[in-house]
Structures are given as structure tokens and as C-alpha cells.
mmCIF file with all atom_site columns, C-alpha atoms in Angstrom:
data_model
loop_
_atom_site.group_PDB
_atom_site.id
_atom_site.type_symbol
_atom_site.label_atom_id
_atom_site.label_alt_id
_atom_site.label_comp_id
_atom_site.label_asym_id
_atom_site.label_entity_id
_atom_site.label_seq_id
_atom_site.pdbx_PDB_ins_code
_atom_site.Cartn_x
_atom_site.Cartn_y
_atom_site.Cartn_z
_atom_site.occupancy
_atom_site.B_iso_or_equiv
_atom_site.pdbx_formal_charge
_atom_site.auth_seq_id
_atom_site.auth_comp_id
_atom_site.auth_asym_id
_atom_site.auth_atom_id
_atom_site.pdbx_PDB_model_num
ATOM 1  C CA . MET A 1 1  ? 5.613   13.297  34.331  1.00 0.00 ? 164 MET A CA 1
ATOM 2  C CA . SER A 1 2  ? 3.222   11.933  32.229  1.00 0.00 ? 165 SER A CA 1
ATOM 3  C CA . PRO A 1 3  ? 1.661   13.861  29.353  1.00 0.00 ? 166 PRO A CA 1
ATOM 4  C CA . ALA A 1 4  ? -1.483  13.014  30.618  1.00 0.00 ? 167 ALA A CA 1
ATOM 5  C CA . ASP A 1 5  ? -0.685  14.895  34.068  1.00 0.00 ? 168 ASP A CA 1
ATOM 6  C CA . THR A 1 6  ? 0.156   18.169  32.508  1.00 0.00 ? 169 THR A CA 1
ATOM 7  C CA . GLY A 1 7  ? -3.168  18.413  30.806  1.00 0.00 ? 170 GLY A CA 1
ATOM 8  C CA . ARG A 1 8  ? -1.236  18.876  27.311  1.00 0.00 ? 171 ARG A CA 1
ATOM 9  C CA . PRO A 1 9  ? -1.961  16.574  24.400  1.00 0.00 ? 172 PRO A CA 1
ATOM 10 C CA . ARG A 1 10 ? 0.627   14.241  23.113  1.00 0.00 ? 173 ARG A CA 1
ATOM 11 C CA . PRO A 1 11 ? 1.825   15.144  19.753  1.00 0.00 ? 174 PRO A CA 1
ATOM 12 C CA . ALA A 1 12 ? -0.508  12.859  17.240  1.00 0.00 ? 175 ALA A CA 1
ATOM 13 C CA . ALA A 1 13 ? 2.536   12.662  14.528  1.00 0.00 ? 176 ALA A CA 1
ATOM 14 C CA . SER A 1 14 ? 1.168   8.669   14.188  1.00 0.00 ? 177 SER A CA 1
ATOM 15 C CA . GLY A 1 15 ? -1.821  9.220   13.777  1.00 0.00 ? 178 GLY A CA 1
ATOM 16 C CA . PRO A 1 16 ? -1.962  9.971   9.695   1.00 0.00 ? 179 PRO A CA 1
ATOM 17 C CA . LEU A 1 17 ? 0.800   7.524   9.025   1.00 0.00 ? 180 LEU A CA 1
ATOM 18 C CA . VAL A 1 18 ? -1.828  5.198   11.591  1.00 0.00 ? 181 VAL A CA 1
ATOM 19 C CA . GLY A 1 19 ? -4.674  6.783   9.010   1.00 0.00 ? 182 GLY A CA 1
ATOM 20 C CA . ILE A 1 20 ? -2.620  5.742   5.972   1.00 0.00 ? 183 ILE A CA 1
ATOM 21 C CA . LEU A 1 21 ? -2.047  2.434   6.641   1.00 0.00 ? 184 LEU A CA 1
ATOM 22 C CA . LEU A 1 22 ? -5.592  1.391   7.161   1.00 0.00 ? 185 LEU A CA 1
ATOM 23 C CA . LEU A 1 23 ? -6.176  2.732   4.154   1.00 0.00 ? 186 LEU A CA 1
ATOM 24 C CA . VAL A 1 24 ? -3.248  0.629   2.110   1.00 0.00 ? 187 VAL A CA 1
ATOM 25 C CA . LEU A 1 25 ? -4.364  -2.521  4.319   1.00 0.00 ? 188 LEU A CA 1
ATOM 26 C CA . SER A 1 26 ? -8.323  -2.132  2.980   1.00 0.00 ? 189 SER A CA 1
ATOM 27 C CA . MET A 1 27 ? -7.823  -1.196  -0.516  1.00 0.00 ? 190 MET A CA 1
ATOM 28 C CA . TRP A 1 28 ? -5.258  -4.503  -0.794  1.00 0.00 ? 191 TRP A CA 1
ATOM 29 C CA . THR A 1 29 ? -8.341  -6.650  1.685   1.00 0.00 ? 192 THR A CA 1
ATOM 30 C CA . LEU A 1 30 ? -10.639 -5.222  -0.743  1.00 0.00 ? 193 LEU A CA 1
ATOM 31 C CA . SER A 1 31 ? -8.603  -5.729  -3.990  1.00 0.00 ? 194 SER A CA 1
ATOM 32 C CA . CYS A 1 32 ? -7.791  -9.765  -3.311  1.00 0.00 ? 195 CYS A CA 1
ATOM 33 C CA . LEU A 1 33 ? -11.481 -10.460 -1.763  1.00 0.00 ? 196 LEU A CA 1
ATOM 34 C CA . ASP A 1 34 ? -12.594 -8.997  -5.209  1.00 0.00 ? 197 ASP A CA 1
ATOM 35 C CA . ALA A 1 35 ? -10.043 -11.436 -7.230  1.00 0.00 ? 198 ALA A CA 1
ATOM 36 C CA . SER A 1 36 ? -11.177 -14.542 -5.621  1.00 0.00 ? 199 SER A CA 1
ATOM 37 C CA . GLY A 1 37 ? -14.450 -13.892 -5.746  1.00 0.00 ? 200 GLY A CA 1
ATOM 38 C CA . LYS A 1 38 ? -13.915 -13.053 -9.916  1.00 0.00 ? 201 LYS A CA 1
ATOM 39 C CA . TRP A 1 39 ? -12.095 -16.205 -9.770  1.00 0.00 ? 202 TRP A CA 1
ATOM 40 C CA . VAL A 1 40 ? -14.579 -18.284 -8.195  1.00 0.00 ? 203 VAL A CA 1
ATOM 41 C CA . MET A 1 41 ? -17.332 -17.307 -10.376 1.00 0.00 ? 204 MET A CA 1
ATOM 42 C CA . ASN A 1 42 ? -15.406 -17.876 -13.158 1.00 0.00 ? 205 ASN A CA 1
ATOM 43 C CA . ALA A 1 43 ? -14.770 -21.697 -11.599 1.00 0.00 ? 206 ALA A CA 1
ATOM 44 C CA . GLY A 1 44 ? -18.427 -22.420 -11.714 1.00 0.00 ? 207 GLY A CA 1
ATOM 45 C CA . VAL A 1 45 ? -19.119 -21.975 -8.263  1.00 0.00 ? 208 VAL A CA 1
ATOM 46 C CA . PRO A 1 46 ? -22.597 -20.300 -7.390  1.00 0.00 ? 209 PRO A CA 1
ATOM 47 C CA . LEU A 1 47 ? -22.310 -17.912 -4.881  1.00 0.00 ? 210 LEU A CA 1
#
């Protein structure tokens, strides 16, 4: 019998871990975009 059948929610132990991982991934992505934008502007390419 699955937890959904009994009406009890599954323990959300992985919830905070997924949130923290998503936060770190988004910060890394934004940092890379910022650095690449500065590099492109320094090269003289109009954006």
C-alpha cells in the first residue's frame, strides 16, 4: 500500500535539499551570464 492510499503525506526530507540545490544552480547561472555579458561588452559588441 502506497502512502497516497493511506492519506498520510510522504515525509518531505528532500524538499529543502532540492530548494537549496536550485538556489545554488540559479546563482551560478546568473553569475555566468553576468560575466559573459561583461566580457562581450568589453569586446566592443553592441548589445
